[in-house]
Amino acid sequence: MEEHLTVGRVAELAGVSVRTLHHYDEIGLVQPSARTPVGYRAYSADDVERLREVLAYRRLGFGLREIADLVDDPATDAVAHLHRLRGLLVAQRDSAAAMVTAIDRELEARTMGIRTTPEEQLKVFGAQLYELIGSAYPATRRTEPRIAARVWEALGDARTVLNVGAGTGSYEPPDREVTAVEPSAVMRAQRPAGAAPCVAASAERLPFADQSFDAAMAFSTIHHWQDPIAGLREMRRVARRVVVFTHDSSDAGWLNRFWLSRDYLPEVADLVVGRPTVDELAGAIGARLEPVLIPWDCADGFFEAYWRRPEAYLEEHVRRAVSVWTRVGPQAERRAVERLREDLVSGRWAERNGELVGLDAAELGLRLLVA
């Protein structure tokens, strides 16, 4: 590739008009930062990479404002964008494939003189479609019913529930009136049909009046918030009860208790530097702390979920569904995976962690904050 590409050349390669590129430049979405030898503005390699991300999100149906938020996210690098885009494209592909399958079935039925019912015709567009396309969501991040039961029990008699940092909607109680809050356009796009209505907002600035809800919940999300204390206080402001699923990031609670962070990925310690402790989080809203054990066959593939199934961490799709791996960086990830693979083959992992085999559940620092 040329060191710098002119506007015309970029338009030709990308299949867009020069006018489109000029518009992206005017609104600050993608601005060519280089100059040709004769002084014309040109696109550097970094500019082209950003444009690639913009065009990919655009063709997935995102609006320009949403795209600007996505590509300007300081916590997301080029590799993370590629993983996100791949997931969205796979979801789109699988959705289309499921619809084709449903239409083929109806065509087959009609050739036999059978007319499908109105209900059957609508299923291809409704929530039932998502039963056919499980791979549209990360296959490893499913609701764990035993943990969900703890969260829902903690909500008490609340009828109206605000789910803050809701993501794709896991752990939202099906028998209550739920409103979701999620700042990420990518995550909002992956919420299934029939999910609770979702508002684009951040935890630190909830667009609701005081005491608008019976309860506010947050599940495995506050470590992504810019100001967890402010977010928790906002939850306390808009709801009479607060339930938060998080983890104790102290040495005793998490870093040295879990073999993966202790023996293979010590870099996770850097991720919690400067972040409030779980005791500080609880103190900010007057919450009590309740330990949550992780069942050995946990269905939700969060970071600690495979504590008795270490081979799972060797799988790329398992790691990609957990933000820790992206945050520690590829070098640390490769080293950890290689060492774990070696120890599993040699038997060293089993020697170190043999006592885990007999456990049905483990206490690895997961906590419920209930206020």
XYZ file of C-alpha atoms in Angstrom:
371
model
C 0.000 0.000 0.000
C 1.161 3.534 -0.684
C 2.489 5.386 2.340
C -0.248 7.994 1.918
C -3.428 7.738 -0.148
C -5.225 10.605 -1.836
C -8.925 11.222 -1.274
C -9.713 9.966 -4.771
C -7.715 6.794 -4.317
C -9.342 6.054 -0.960
C -12.802 6.616 -2.444
C -11.971 4.224 -5.275
C -10.652 1.504 -2.970
C -13.446 1.821 -0.401
C -16.282 2.038 -2.902
C -17.613 5.329 -1.560
C -17.896 8.758 -3.085
C -15.417 11.569 -2.603
C -18.361 13.581 -1.321
C -18.859 11.030 1.471
C -15.227 11.315 2.493
C -15.456 15.101 2.480
C -18.523 14.861 4.739
C -16.703 12.592 7.187
C -13.868 15.123 7.194
C -16.197 18.077 7.835
C -17.890 16.435 10.835
C -14.564 15.247 12.280
C -15.298 11.548 11.875
C -12.340 10.703 9.616
C -9.936 13.504 8.780
C -6.947 12.924 6.470
C -3.875 13.853 8.469
C -1.109 13.575 5.856
C -0.006 15.620 2.861
C 1.098 14.573 -0.598
C 4.424 15.925 -1.938
C 2.463 18.666 -3.746
C 0.530 19.658 -0.651
C -2.820 17.901 -1.073
C -4.401 16.310 1.966
C -3.965 12.527 2.123
C -4.818 9.560 4.325
C -2.174 7.956 6.507
C -2.271 4.276 7.487
C -3.955 5.195 10.789
C -6.549 7.279 8.938
C -7.341 4.350 6.662
C -7.717 2.033 9.644
C -10.194 4.420 11.251
C -12.101 4.775 7.986
C -12.298 0.996 7.678
C -13.938 0.837 11.115
C -16.339 3.660 10.275
C -17.431 2.060 7.002
C -17.877 -1.344 8.627
C -20.085 0.036 11.408
C -21.972 2.139 8.859
C -22.770 -0.897 6.728
C -24.036 -2.672 9.814
C -26.638 0.052 10.184
C -25.151 2.284 12.889
C -25.749 6.024 12.776
C -22.851 8.444 12.435
C -23.137 9.690 16.019
C -23.065 6.140 17.360
C -20.103 5.351 15.126
C -18.210 8.382 16.427
C -18.709 7.142 20.006
C -17.510 3.677 19.027
C -14.347 4.636 17.158
C -13.407 7.282 19.737
C -13.713 4.860 22.655
C -10.263 5.059 24.330
C -10.693 1.584 25.825
C -11.038 -0.096 22.418
C -8.080 -0.670 20.134
C -8.063 -1.813 16.504
C -8.012 -5.492 17.442
C -10.990 -5.082 19.772
C -12.886 -3.289 16.986
C -12.180 -6.194 14.656
C -13.496 -8.673 17.195
C -16.624 -6.553 17.707
C -17.208 -6.203 13.990
C -16.695 -9.897 13.419
C -19.239 -10.727 16.121
C -21.805 -8.359 14.663
C -21.248 -9.665 11.139
C -21.538 -13.268 12.301
C -24.765 -12.366 14.081
C -26.080 -10.718 10.922
C -25.037 -13.721 8.840
C -26.652 -16.193 11.219
C -29.824 -14.135 11.403
C -30.072 -14.100 7.616
C -29.326 -17.831 7.467
C -32.059 -18.557 10.000
C -34.544 -16.523 7.981
C -33.541 -18.349 4.780
C -34.079 -21.677 6.552
C -37.512 -20.602 7.742
C -38.494 -19.383 4.268
C -37.233 -22.615 2.699
C -39.424 -24.563 5.092
C -42.452 -22.515 4.125
C -41.700 -22.917 0.394
C -41.452 -26.659 0.896
C -44.749 -26.662 2.758
C -46.474 -24.655 0.035
C -45.265 -26.997 -2.722
C -47.071 -29.710 -0.779
C -50.235 -27.619 -0.644
C -49.784 -26.727 3.028
C -50.281 -23.134 4.065
C -48.491 -22.031 7.215
C -50.431 -20.291 9.957
C -50.076 -16.542 10.593
C -48.255 -17.345 13.837
C -45.720 -19.527 11.994
C -45.179 -16.846 9.350
C -44.367 -14.240 11.992
C -41.962 -16.422 13.963
C -39.210 -15.745 11.454
C -39.228 -12.090 12.534
C -39.998 -12.525 16.232
C -38.162 -13.658 19.325
C -38.335 -17.295 18.230
C -35.789 -16.510 15.527
C -33.133 -16.155 18.194
C -33.668 -19.757 19.249
C -32.186 -20.661 15.850
C -29.175 -18.377 16.030
C -27.499 -18.965 19.356
C -24.168 -18.056 17.779
C -25.445 -14.523 17.274
C -24.372 -13.951 20.878
C -21.083 -14.994 22.457
C -21.625 -18.713 22.967
C -19.874 -18.635 26.326
C -21.845 -15.781 27.949
C -25.145 -17.291 28.955
C -27.179 -16.604 32.073
C -26.124 -18.872 34.931
C -29.444 -19.775 36.617
C -27.977 -20.354 40.094
C -26.348 -16.934 40.156
C -29.411 -15.338 38.557
C -31.532 -16.757 41.367
C -29.304 -14.993 43.921
C -29.589 -11.684 42.084
C -33.346 -11.913 41.633
C -33.848 -12.921 45.276
C -31.864 -9.858 46.346
C -34.249 -7.654 44.331
C -36.914 -8.567 46.886
C -40.446 -7.466 46.058
C -39.355 -4.885 43.472
C -41.699 -4.714 40.506
C -39.884 -2.034 38.507
C -36.176 -2.658 37.947
C -33.497 -0.540 36.287
C -30.641 -2.594 34.824
C -27.568 -0.358 34.602
C -24.794 -1.329 32.200
C -27.225 -3.902 30.882
C -25.217 -5.198 27.924
C -27.186 -7.735 25.931
C -29.704 -8.284 28.725
C -28.393 -11.286 30.637
C -29.769 -11.636 34.159
C -32.710 -9.311 33.586
C -35.583 -10.799 35.621
C -38.333 -12.001 33.247
C -41.182 -11.498 35.730
C -40.631 -7.791 36.444
C -40.893 -4.530 34.574
C -37.316 -3.839 33.475
C -35.758 -0.740 31.941
C -32.200 -1.108 30.676
C -29.370 1.433 30.464
C -26.409 0.704 28.166
C -23.930 3.272 26.756
C -22.419 0.949 24.131
C -24.089 0.957 20.714
C -22.483 -2.409 19.976
C -24.048 -4.013 23.038
C -27.422 -2.378 22.443
C -27.414 -3.768 18.918
C -27.025 -7.291 20.263
C -29.991 -7.189 22.647
C -32.491 -9.833 21.525
C -35.954 -9.112 20.199
C -38.383 -8.792 23.061
C -35.736 -7.567 25.521
C -36.495 -4.730 27.897
C -36.445 -1.208 26.434
C -32.913 0.165 26.510
C -31.773 3.758 27.053
C -28.419 5.032 25.797
C -26.876 6.553 28.919
C -24.036 6.096 31.403
C -24.273 4.947 35.002
C -22.818 8.214 36.246
C -25.671 10.224 34.697
C -28.909 8.292 34.802
C -31.697 10.210 33.021
C -34.376 9.412 35.606
C -35.996 11.252 38.495
C -35.291 10.384 42.118
C -36.829 7.097 43.279
C -38.177 6.255 39.827
C -37.704 2.500 40.344
C -38.254 -0.057 43.050
C -34.769 -1.442 42.459
C -31.651 -0.839 40.374
C -29.305 -3.665 39.444
C -25.899 -3.905 37.793
C -24.307 -7.190 36.800
C -20.565 -7.544 36.217
C -20.271 -4.053 34.774
C -19.002 -1.521 37.319
C -15.355 -2.346 36.545
C -16.010 -0.717 33.155
C -17.437 2.503 34.619
C -15.285 5.631 34.660
C -16.463 6.529 38.185
C -17.958 3.518 39.982
C -18.743 5.465 43.156
C -20.694 8.096 41.230
C -22.534 5.384 39.313
C -23.543 3.563 42.481
C -24.776 6.785 44.066
C -26.841 7.463 40.959
C -28.390 4.000 41.280
C -29.166 4.761 44.918
C -30.744 8.060 43.881
C -33.163 6.577 41.344
C -34.129 3.413 43.256
C -34.997 2.396 46.807
C -32.989 -0.850 46.535
C -29.647 -1.485 44.826
C -28.225 -4.893 43.862
C -24.771 -5.107 42.278
C -22.833 -8.190 41.180
C -19.091 -7.519 41.204
C -15.856 -8.945 42.592
C -13.411 -8.340 45.403
C -10.240 -7.240 43.594
C -7.989 -7.395 46.635
C -5.044 -9.786 46.845
C -6.870 -12.028 49.285
C -10.209 -11.825 47.526
C -9.239 -12.368 43.917
C -5.685 -11.881 42.714
C -4.037 -14.580 44.823
C -7.070 -16.782 45.357
C -7.729 -17.579 41.693
C -5.007 -19.746 40.126
C -5.307 -18.092 36.689
C -4.419 -14.603 37.921
C -1.997 -15.894 40.559
C 0.078 -18.247 38.410
C -0.415 -17.186 34.802
C -1.806 -13.678 34.450
C -0.451 -11.409 37.219
C -1.092 -8.431 34.920
C -4.683 -8.343 36.141
C -3.334 -6.606 39.232
C -2.585 -3.567 37.073
C -6.221 -3.384 35.980
C -7.452 -2.532 39.475
C -4.816 0.032 40.412
C -6.555 3.231 41.472
C -9.996 1.623 41.414
C -12.139 1.635 44.577
C -12.108 -1.533 46.646
C -15.239 -3.593 47.098
C -15.480 -2.313 50.682
C -15.337 1.281 49.427
C -18.024 0.500 46.867
C -20.263 -0.981 49.530
C -19.602 1.914 51.886
C -20.583 4.480 49.269
C -24.193 3.269 49.302
C -24.384 1.563 52.692
C -24.532 -1.905 51.165
C -23.888 -5.269 52.744
C -21.584 -7.746 51.013
C -22.681 -11.288 50.226
C -20.271 -13.884 48.775
C -21.362 -15.660 45.584
C -19.937 -19.112 44.925
C -19.189 -20.152 41.344
C -20.543 -23.593 40.394
C -18.006 -25.843 38.678
C -20.206 -26.059 35.564
C -21.070 -22.359 35.451
C -22.926 -21.544 32.225
C -21.792 -17.905 32.117
C -18.212 -17.758 30.869
C -16.932 -14.784 32.851
C -13.264 -14.631 33.827
C -13.389 -17.003 36.815
C -16.067 -19.351 35.459
C -13.738 -22.140 34.323
C -11.871 -22.537 37.597
C -12.308 -26.340 37.430
C -12.133 -26.556 33.631
C -8.742 -25.004 32.835
C -8.653 -26.323 29.255
C -11.381 -23.816 28.400
C -8.949 -20.899 28.739
C -6.982 -22.281 25.808
C -9.969 -21.593 23.539
C -9.912 -18.323 21.620
C -13.698 -17.833 21.671
C -13.747 -18.258 25.468
C -11.114 -15.574 25.982
C -12.678 -13.146 23.517
C -15.885 -13.080 25.563
C -13.980 -11.746 28.597
C -12.688 -8.167 28.637
C -9.743 -8.993 30.923
C -7.856 -10.685 28.105
C -8.136 -7.679 25.808
C -7.181 -5.298 28.600
C -3.966 -7.103 29.595
C -2.779 -7.095 25.985
C -1.799 -9.766 23.454
C 1.695 -10.385 24.793
C 0.505 -11.248 28.299
C -2.330 -13.308 26.855
C -0.018 -15.383 24.638
C 2.398 -16.011 27.487
C -0.358 -17.048 29.904
C -1.984 -19.396 27.408
C 1.315 -21.005 26.440
C 2.303 -21.603 30.063
C -1.106 -22.982 30.943
C -1.021 -25.341 27.969
C 2.426 -26.583 28.992
C 1.321 -27.130 32.603
C -1.802 -29.010 31.559
C 0.242 -31.321 29.340
C 2.937 -31.880 31.965
C 0.482 -32.358 34.812
C 1.854 -29.436 36.784
C -1.493 -27.638 36.864
C -3.135 -30.713 38.398
C -0.363 -30.960 40.992
C -0.884 -27.344 42.027
C -4.692 -27.362 41.981
C -5.689 -30.941 42.692
C -7.935 -29.911 45.582
C -10.296 -28.146 43.158
C -11.395 -31.365 41.477
C -13.527 -32.379 44.434
C -15.344 -29.025 44.752
C -18.808 -28.377 43.364
C -18.459 -24.600 43.843
C -15.633 -22.197 44.620
C -15.353 -18.909 46.472
C -13.235 -16.709 44.220
C -14.157 -13.247 45.407
C -17.453 -12.692 43.620
C -19.768 -10.490 45.656
C -23.291 -9.136 45.741
C -23.674 -5.598 47.068
C -27.182 -5.178 48.439
C -28.418 -1.826 49.731
